[in-house]
Coordinates of C-alpha atoms in Angstrom, one line a residue:
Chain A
X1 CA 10.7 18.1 -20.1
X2 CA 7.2 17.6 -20.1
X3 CA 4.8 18.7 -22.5
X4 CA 0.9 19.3 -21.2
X5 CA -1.9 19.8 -24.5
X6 CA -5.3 20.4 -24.1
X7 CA -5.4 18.7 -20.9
X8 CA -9.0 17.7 -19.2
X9 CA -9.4 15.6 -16.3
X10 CA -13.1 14.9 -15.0
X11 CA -13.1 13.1 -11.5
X12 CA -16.7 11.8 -10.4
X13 CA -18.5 13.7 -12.9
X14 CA -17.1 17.5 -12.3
X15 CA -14.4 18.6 -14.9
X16 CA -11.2 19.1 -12.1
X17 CA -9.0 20.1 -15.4
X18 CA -10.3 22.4 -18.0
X19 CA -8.3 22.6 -21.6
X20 CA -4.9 23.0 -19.8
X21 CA -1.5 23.4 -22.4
X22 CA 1.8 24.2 -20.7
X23 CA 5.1 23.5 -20.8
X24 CA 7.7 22.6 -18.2
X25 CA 11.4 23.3 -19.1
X26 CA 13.9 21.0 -18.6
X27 CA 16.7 22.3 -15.7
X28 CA 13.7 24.9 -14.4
X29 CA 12.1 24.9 -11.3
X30 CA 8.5 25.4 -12.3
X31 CA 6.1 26.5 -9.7
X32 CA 2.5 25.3 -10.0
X33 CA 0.4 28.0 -7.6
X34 CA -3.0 28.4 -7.1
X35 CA -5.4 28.5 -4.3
X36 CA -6.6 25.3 -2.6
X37 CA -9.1 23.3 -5.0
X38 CA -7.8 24.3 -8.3
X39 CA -6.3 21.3 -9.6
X40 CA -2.7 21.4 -8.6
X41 CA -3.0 17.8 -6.8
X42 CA -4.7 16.6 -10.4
X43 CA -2.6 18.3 -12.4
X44 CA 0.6 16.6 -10.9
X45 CA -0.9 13.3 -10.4
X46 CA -1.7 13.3 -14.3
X47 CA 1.9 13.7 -14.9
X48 CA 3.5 11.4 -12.8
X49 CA 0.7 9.2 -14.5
X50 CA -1.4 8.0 -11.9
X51 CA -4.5 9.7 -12.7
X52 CA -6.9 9.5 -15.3
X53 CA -7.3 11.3 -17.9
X54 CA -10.4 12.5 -19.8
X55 CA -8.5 14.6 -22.7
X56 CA -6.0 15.7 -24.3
X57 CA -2.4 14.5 -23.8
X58 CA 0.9 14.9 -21.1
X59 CA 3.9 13.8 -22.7
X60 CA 7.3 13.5 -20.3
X61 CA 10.7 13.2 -21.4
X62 CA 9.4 12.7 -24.8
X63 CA 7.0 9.6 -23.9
X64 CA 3.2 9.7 -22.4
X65 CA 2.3 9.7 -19.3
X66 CA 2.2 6.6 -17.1
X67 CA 4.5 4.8 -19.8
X68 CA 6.5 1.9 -17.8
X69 CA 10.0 3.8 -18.6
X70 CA 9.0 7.1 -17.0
X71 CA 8.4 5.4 -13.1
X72 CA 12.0 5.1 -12.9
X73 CA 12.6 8.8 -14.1
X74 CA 10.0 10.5 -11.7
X75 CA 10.2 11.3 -8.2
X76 CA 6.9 12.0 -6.9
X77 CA 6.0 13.4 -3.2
X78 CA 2.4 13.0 -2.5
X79 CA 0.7 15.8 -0.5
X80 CA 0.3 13.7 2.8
X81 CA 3.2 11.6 3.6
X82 CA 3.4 8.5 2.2
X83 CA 5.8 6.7 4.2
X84 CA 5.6 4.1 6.9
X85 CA 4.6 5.6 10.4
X86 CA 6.1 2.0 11.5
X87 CA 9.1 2.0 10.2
X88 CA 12.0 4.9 11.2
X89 CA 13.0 6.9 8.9
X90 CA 16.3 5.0 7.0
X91 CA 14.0 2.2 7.1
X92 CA 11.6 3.7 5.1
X93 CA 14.9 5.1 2.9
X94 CA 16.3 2.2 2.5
X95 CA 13.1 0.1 1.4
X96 CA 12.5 2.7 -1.5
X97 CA 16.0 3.1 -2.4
X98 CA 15.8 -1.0 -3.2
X99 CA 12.4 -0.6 -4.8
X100 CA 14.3 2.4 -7.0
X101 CA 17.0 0.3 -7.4
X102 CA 19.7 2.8 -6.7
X103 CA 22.9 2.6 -4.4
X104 CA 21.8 2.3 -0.5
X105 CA 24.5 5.0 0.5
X106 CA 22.2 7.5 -1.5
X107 CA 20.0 7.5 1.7
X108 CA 23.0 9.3 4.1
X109 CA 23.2 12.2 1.2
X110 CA 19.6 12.5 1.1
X111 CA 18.6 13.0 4.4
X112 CA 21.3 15.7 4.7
X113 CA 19.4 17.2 1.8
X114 CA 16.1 17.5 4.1
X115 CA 18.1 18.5 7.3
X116 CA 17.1 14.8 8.6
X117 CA 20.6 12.9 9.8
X118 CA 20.2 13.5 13.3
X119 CA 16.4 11.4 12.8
X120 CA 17.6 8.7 10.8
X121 CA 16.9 6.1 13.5
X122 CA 13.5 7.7 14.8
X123 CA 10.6 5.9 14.3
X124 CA 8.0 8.1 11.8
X125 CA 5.1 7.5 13.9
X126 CA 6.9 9.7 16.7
X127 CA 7.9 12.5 13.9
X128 CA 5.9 15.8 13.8
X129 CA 3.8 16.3 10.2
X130 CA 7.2 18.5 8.7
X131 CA 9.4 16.2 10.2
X132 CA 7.7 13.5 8.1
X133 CA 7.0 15.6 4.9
X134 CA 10.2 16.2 4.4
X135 CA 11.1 12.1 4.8
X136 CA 8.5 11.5 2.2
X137 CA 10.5 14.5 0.3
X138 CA 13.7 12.4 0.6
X139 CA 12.1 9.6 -0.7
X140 CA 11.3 11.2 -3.9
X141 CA 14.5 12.6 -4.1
X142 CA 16.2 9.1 -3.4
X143 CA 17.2 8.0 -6.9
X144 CA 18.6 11.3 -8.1
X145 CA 15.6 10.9 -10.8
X146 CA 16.1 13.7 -13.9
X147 CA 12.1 15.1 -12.7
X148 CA 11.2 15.7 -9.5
X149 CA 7.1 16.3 -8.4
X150 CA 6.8 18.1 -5.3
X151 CA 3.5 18.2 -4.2
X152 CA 3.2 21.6 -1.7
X153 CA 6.7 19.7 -0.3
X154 CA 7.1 23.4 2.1
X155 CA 3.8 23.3 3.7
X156 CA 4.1 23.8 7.8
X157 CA 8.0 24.2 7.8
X158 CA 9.7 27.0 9.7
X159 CA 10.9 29.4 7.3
X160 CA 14.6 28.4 7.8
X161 CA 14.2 25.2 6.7
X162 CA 11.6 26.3 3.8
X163 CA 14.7 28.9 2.9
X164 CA 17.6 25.7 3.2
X165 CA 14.7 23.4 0.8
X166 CA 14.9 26.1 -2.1
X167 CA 18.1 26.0 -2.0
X168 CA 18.8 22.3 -2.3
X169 CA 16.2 22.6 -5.2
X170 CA 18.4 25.3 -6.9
X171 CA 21.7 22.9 -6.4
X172 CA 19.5 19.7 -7.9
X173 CA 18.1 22.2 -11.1
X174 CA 22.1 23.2 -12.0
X175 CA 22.8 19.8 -11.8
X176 CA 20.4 19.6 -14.6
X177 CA 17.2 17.8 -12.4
X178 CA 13.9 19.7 -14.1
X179 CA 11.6 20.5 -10.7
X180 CA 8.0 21.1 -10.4
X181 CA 6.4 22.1 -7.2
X182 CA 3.3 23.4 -6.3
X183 CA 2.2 25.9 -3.9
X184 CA -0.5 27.6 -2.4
X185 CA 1.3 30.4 -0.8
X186 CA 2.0 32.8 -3.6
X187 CA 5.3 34.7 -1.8
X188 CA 6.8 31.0 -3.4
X189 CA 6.9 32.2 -6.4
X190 CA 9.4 34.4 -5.8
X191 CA 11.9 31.2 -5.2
X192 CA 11.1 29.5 -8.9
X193 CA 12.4 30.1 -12.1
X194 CA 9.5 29.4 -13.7
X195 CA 5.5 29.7 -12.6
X196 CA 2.1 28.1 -14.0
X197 CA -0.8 29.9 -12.4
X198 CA -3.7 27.6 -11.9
X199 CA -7.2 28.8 -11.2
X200 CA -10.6 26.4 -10.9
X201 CA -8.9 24.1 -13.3
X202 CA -7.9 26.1 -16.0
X203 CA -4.5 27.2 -16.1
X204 CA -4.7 31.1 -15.9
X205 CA -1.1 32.2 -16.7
X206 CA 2.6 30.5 -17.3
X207 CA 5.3 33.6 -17.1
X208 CA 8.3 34.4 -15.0
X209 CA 7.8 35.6 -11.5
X210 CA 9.7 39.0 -12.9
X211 CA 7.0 39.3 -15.1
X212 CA 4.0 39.3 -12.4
X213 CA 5.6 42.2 -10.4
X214 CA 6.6 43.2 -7.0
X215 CA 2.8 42.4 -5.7
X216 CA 2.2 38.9 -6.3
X217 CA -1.3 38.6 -4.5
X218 CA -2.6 41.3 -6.3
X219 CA -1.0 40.4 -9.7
X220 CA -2.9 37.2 -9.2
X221 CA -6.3 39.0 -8.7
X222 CA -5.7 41.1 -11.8
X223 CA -5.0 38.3 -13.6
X224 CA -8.2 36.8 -12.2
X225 CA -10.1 39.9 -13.4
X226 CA -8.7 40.3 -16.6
X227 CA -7.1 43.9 -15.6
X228 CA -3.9 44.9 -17.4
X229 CA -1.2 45.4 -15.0
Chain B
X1 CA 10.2 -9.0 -3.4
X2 CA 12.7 -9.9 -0.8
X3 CA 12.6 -6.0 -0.1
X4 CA 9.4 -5.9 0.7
X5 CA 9.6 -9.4 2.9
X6 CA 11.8 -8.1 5.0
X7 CA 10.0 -4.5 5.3
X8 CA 6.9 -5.9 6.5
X9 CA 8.8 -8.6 8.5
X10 CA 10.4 -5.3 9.9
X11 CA 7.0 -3.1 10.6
X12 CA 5.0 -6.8 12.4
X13 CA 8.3 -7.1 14.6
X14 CA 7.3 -3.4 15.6
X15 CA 4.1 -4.7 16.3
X16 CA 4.1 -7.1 19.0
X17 CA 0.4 -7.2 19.7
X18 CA -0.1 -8.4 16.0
X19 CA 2.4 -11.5 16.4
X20 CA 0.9 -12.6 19.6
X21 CA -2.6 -12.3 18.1
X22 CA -1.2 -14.3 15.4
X23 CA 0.6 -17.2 17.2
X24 CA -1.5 -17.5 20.3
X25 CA -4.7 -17.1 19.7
X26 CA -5.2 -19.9 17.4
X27 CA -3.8 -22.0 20.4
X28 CA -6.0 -20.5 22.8
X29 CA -8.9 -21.2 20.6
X30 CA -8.1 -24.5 20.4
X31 CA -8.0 -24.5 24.3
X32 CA -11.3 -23.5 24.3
X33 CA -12.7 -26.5 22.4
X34 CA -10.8 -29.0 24.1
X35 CA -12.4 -27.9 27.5
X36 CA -15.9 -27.4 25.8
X37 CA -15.9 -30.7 24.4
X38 CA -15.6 -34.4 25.9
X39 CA -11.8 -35.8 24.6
X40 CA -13.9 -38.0 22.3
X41 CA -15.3 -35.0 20.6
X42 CA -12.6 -32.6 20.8
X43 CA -10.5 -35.4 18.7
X44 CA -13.7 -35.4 16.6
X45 CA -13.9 -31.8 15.9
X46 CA -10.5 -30.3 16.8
X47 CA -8.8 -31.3 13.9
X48 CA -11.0 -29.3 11.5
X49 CA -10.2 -26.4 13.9
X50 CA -6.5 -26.5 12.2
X51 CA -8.8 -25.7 8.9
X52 CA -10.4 -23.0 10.3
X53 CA -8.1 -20.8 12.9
X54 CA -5.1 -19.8 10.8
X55 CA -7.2 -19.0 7.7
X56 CA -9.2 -16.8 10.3
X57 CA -6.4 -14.3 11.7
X58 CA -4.2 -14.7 8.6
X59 CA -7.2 -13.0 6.5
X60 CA -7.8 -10.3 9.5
X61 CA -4.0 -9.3 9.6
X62 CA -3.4 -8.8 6.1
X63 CA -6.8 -7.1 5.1
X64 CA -5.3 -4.6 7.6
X65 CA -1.8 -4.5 6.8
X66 CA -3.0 -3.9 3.3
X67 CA -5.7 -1.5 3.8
X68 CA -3.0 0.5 5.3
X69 CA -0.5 0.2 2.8
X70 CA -3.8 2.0 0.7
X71 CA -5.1 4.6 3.2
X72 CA -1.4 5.7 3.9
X73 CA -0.5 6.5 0.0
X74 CA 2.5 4.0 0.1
X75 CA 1.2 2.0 -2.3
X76 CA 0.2 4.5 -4.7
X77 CA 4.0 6.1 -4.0
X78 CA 5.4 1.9 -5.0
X79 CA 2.8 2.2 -8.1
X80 CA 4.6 4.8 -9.4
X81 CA 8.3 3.7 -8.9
X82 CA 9.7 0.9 -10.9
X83 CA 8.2 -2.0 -8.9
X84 CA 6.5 -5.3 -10.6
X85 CA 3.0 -5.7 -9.0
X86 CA 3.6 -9.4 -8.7
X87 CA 7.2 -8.6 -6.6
X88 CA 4.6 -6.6 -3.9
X89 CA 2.1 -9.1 -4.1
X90 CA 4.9 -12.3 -3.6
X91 CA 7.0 -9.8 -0.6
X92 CA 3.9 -10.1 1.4
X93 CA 3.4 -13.4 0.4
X94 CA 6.8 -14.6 1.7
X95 CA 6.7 -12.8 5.0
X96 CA 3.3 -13.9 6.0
X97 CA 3.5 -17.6 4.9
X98 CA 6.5 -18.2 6.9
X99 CA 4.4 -16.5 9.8
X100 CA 1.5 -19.0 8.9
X101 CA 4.1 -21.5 9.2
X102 CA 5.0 -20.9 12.4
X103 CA 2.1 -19.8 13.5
X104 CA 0.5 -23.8 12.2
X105 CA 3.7 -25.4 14.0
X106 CA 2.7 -24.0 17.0
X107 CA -0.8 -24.6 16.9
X108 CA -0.4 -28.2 16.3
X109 CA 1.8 -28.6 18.7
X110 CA 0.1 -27.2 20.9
X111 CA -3.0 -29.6 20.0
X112 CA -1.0 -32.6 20.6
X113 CA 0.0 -31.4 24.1
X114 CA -3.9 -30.6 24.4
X115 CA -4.6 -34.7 23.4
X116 CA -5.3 -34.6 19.7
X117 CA -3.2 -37.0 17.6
X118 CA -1.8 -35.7 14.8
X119 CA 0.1 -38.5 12.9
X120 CA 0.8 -37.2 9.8
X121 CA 3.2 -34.1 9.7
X122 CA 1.2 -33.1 6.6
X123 CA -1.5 -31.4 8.8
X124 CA 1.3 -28.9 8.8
X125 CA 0.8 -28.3 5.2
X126 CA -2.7 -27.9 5.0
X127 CA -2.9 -25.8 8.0
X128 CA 0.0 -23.8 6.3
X129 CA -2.1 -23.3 3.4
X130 CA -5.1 -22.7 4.9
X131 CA -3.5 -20.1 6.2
X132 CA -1.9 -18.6 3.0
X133 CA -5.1 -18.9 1.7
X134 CA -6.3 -16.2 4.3
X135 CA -3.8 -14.3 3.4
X136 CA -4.4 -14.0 -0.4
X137 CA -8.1 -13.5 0.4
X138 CA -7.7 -10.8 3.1
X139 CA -5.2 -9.0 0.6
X140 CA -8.2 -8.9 -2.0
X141 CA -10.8 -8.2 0.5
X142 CA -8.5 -4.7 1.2
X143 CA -10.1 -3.3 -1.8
X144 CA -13.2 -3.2 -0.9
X145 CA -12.6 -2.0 2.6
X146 CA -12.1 1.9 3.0
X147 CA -11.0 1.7 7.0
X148 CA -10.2 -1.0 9.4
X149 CA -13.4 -0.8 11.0
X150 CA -15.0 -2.2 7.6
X151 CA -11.9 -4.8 7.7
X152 CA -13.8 -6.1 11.1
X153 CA -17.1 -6.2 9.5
X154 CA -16.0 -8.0 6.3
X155 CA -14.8 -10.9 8.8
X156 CA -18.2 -12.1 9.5
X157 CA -19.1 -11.9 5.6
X158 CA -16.1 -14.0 3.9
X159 CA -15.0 -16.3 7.5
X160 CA -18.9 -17.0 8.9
X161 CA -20.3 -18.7 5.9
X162 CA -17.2 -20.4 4.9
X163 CA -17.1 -21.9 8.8
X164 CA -21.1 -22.8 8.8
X165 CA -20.3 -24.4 5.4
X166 CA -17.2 -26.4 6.1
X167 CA -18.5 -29.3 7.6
X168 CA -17.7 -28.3 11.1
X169 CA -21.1 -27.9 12.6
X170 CA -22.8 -30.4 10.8
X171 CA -21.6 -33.6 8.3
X172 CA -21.9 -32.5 4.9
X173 CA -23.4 -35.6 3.8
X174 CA -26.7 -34.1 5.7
X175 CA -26.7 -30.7 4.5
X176 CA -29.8 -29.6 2.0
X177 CA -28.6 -30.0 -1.8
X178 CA -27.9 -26.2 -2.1
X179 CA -26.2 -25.3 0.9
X180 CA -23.7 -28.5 0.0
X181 CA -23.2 -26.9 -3.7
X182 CA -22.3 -23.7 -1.8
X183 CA -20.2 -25.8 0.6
X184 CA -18.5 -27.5 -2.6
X185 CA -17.7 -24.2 -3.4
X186 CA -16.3 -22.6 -0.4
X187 CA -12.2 -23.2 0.1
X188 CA -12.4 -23.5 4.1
X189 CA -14.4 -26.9 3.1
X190 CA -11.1 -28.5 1.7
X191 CA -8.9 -27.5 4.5
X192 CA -11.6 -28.9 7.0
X193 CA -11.7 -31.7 5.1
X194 CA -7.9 -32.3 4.4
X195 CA -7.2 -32.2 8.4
X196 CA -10.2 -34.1 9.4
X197 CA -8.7 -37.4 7.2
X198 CA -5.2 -36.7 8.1
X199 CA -6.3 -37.0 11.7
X200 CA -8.1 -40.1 11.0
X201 CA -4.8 -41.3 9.8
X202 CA -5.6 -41.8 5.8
X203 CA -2.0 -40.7 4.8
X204 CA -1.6 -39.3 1.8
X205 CA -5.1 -40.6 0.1
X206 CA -6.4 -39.4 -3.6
X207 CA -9.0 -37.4 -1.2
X208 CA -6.3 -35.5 0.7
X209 CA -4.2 -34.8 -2.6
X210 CA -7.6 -33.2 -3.7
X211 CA -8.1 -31.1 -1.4
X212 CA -4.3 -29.9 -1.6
X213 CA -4.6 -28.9 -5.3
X214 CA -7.8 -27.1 -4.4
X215 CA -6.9 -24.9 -1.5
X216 CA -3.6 -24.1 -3.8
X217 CA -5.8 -22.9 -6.8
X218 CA -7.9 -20.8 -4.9
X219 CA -4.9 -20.1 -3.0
X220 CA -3.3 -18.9 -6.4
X221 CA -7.2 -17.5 -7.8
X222 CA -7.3 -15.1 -5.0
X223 CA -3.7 -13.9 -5.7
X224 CA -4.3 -12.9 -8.9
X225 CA -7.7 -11.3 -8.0
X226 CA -5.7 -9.5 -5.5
X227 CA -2.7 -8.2 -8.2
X228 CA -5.8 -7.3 -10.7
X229 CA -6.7 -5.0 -8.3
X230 CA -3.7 -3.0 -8.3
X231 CA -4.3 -0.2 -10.1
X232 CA -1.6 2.3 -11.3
X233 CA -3.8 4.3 -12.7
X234 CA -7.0 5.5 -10.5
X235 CA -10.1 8.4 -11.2

């Protein structure tokens, strides 16, 4: 689904990206973890296409980055909420949806998905930060788009809700949507089917979380360090 | 485009501090000048006011409404969906011209009430533009604006000049050669002028067509400057 070679991204004269190359399957859901500052935001933003690019090449769905055709197959959630705090929340849904073109009665469905219903008429100025995360979250989701970019989309929830999101993200990968989400907290590895590890912008594994071990933290360090396991 | 009409026609009706600021303080304004002036000079001077006070607040509500549409990562989110530039650009466009509209209707009205006689209903279609000129120009402005407390600083740089320059304070026939080039220059000039001959009852005259096409142009200049900004892509 997408294809990343030799990627380098330099933002204000420091390299964020170093010589990254992975690949994302299509049906997976890939998780992008790394600590704060490694390039995660950069990374995504170069494949939804609205960054930069210094080197190299990101292909998605065959086609490069940022090409007209892809905005309509990528949902994207940005790392602060970008919705309207003026607006309540099937407001906001329903001004996407009709920007996305898609079927208004998509926004009922996809608020269930986030655990939202009962907050459809709240204003999202009144919202708490999760509450709104995860209306940003259904606006990505809105148009059922084949590749979904989650930037850290579990950050701050309670782990019931964080437990219910995974699983919605498992239902939309068997019905053949390709996800990507990054995450800082490395027990979220566990929940993906797929990882890339990314360290000070160079990506420092891509494997299975099987493969890493029972001790994620510390395969991460060894890793780091170069240590067999 | 009709989308996005109606959604910020939705978040200003959330917002009812905006749409008084919008429809009565222009009036208020105008208040102000008929009780600073004698009636002689107020019908002297107040029709260039309806040059002056729409393109004012238009330019300060949309420089905001915009900036925040930037600092909130909406627009960036609308960049990336399949949305036309031009369709954002022409939604706001929409919503706040029938708001200048309104917003001119009421001023003039509430000029005529005040003693000023306003015998052409084609002071509503300058003041109208002025006012979608201040729109188009506060949406570019937005760029270059990282928080609304710049937005209020950039008032005095783009409005001041424009308002020195426009004939109000002084006939342009006297002004030094230069500052009369710059006036020449300046938009706010033609909507200024525009009302001032409407008042004086000229009708439609080859002056006032003038200065139609030219607040249009820049009207339609500062649009495009504005969609150019756009970016999809950023560093």
């Amino acid at each position: 689904m997408i294809e990343i070679s030799e990627l380098v991204v330099d933002r204000d004269g420091t390299r964020v990206l170093d010589d990254v190359t992975a690949v994302v399957r299509k049906g997976s859901v890939t998780g992008l973890l790394g600590p704060s500052g490694s390039g995660k935001t950069t990374l995504l933003r170069a494949i939804v296409g609205v960054q930069r690019i210094t080197g190299g090449s990101v292909r998605v769905a065959g086609l490069p980055a940022g090409h007209p055709e892809l905005r309509a197959l990528i949902g994207y959630q940005t790392q602060a909420p970008s919705v309207y705090a003026d607006l309540t929340v099937a407001e906001n849904l329903r001004y996407f949806a009709s920007i996305a073109r898609c079927d208004r009665r998509r926004v009922a469905a996809v608020l269930e998905d986030v655990r939202m219903s009962e907050l459809a008429g709240q204003l999202v100025s009144r919202l708490s930060g999760g509450q709104r995360a995860r209306v940003s979250l259904a606006t990505a989701m809105i148009a059922r788009p084949p590749l979904l970019v989650l930037d850290e989309p579990t950050v701050g929830l309670d782990p019931l809700l964080r437990r219910d999101l995974w699983r919605t993200f498992h239902r939309l990968a068997a019905e053949g949507t390709t996800l990507l989400v990054s995450s800082h907290v490395m027990d979220e590895a566990r929940r993906c089917t797929d990882l890339l590890l990314l360290r000070e912008g160079g990506l420092l594994a891509a494997c299975t979380p099987a493969e890493l071990g029972d001790d994620l933290e510390d395969a991460f360090c060894r890793l780091v360090e170069g240590v067999p396991a | 485009m009709i989308a996005t009409a109606l959604r910020v026609a939705n978040q200003l009706r959330r917002d009812p501090g905006t749409l008084a600021l919008l429809l009565v303080v222009p009036a208020v304004l105008m208040t102000l000048f008929r009780y600073l002036f004698s009636e002689f000079l107020f019908t002297l001077v107040g029709p260039s006011m309806l040059g002056v006070f729409p393109f004012i607040v238009m330019f300060a509500v949309t420089a905001v409404t915009m900036l925040r549409e930037r600092t909130a990562g909406t627009l960036e989110r609308l960049l990336a969906m399949p949305m036309r530039k031009v369709d954002l650009l022409l939604g706001y466009a929409l919503t706040f011209g029938v708001i200048a509209t309104v917003q001119s209707g009421v001023l003039i009205a509430w000029s005529v009430f005040l003693g000023l006689d306003a015998p052409s209903g084609l002071l509503v279609l300058v003041a109208v533009l002025d006012g979608v000129l201040g729109m188009a120009l506060g949406l570019f402005v937005s760029v270059f604006a990282r928080t609304e407390f710049q937005v209020g600083q950039m008032m005095p740089a783009f409005v001041l000049p424009q308002l020195l320059l426009s004939g109000v304070f002084g006939p342009r026939e006297e002004m030094a050669d230069v500052l009369r080039w710059i006036s020449d220059a300046l938009p706010m000039t033609y909507a200024v002028d525009a009302s001032s001959r409407l008042v004086r009852d000229e009708g439609l005259s080859g002056e006032v067509v003038r200065d139609l096409v030219v607040l249009g142009g820049a009207t339609l200049l500062a649009l495009v400057l504005g969609a150019a900004t756009l970016r999809r892509q950023t560093r």
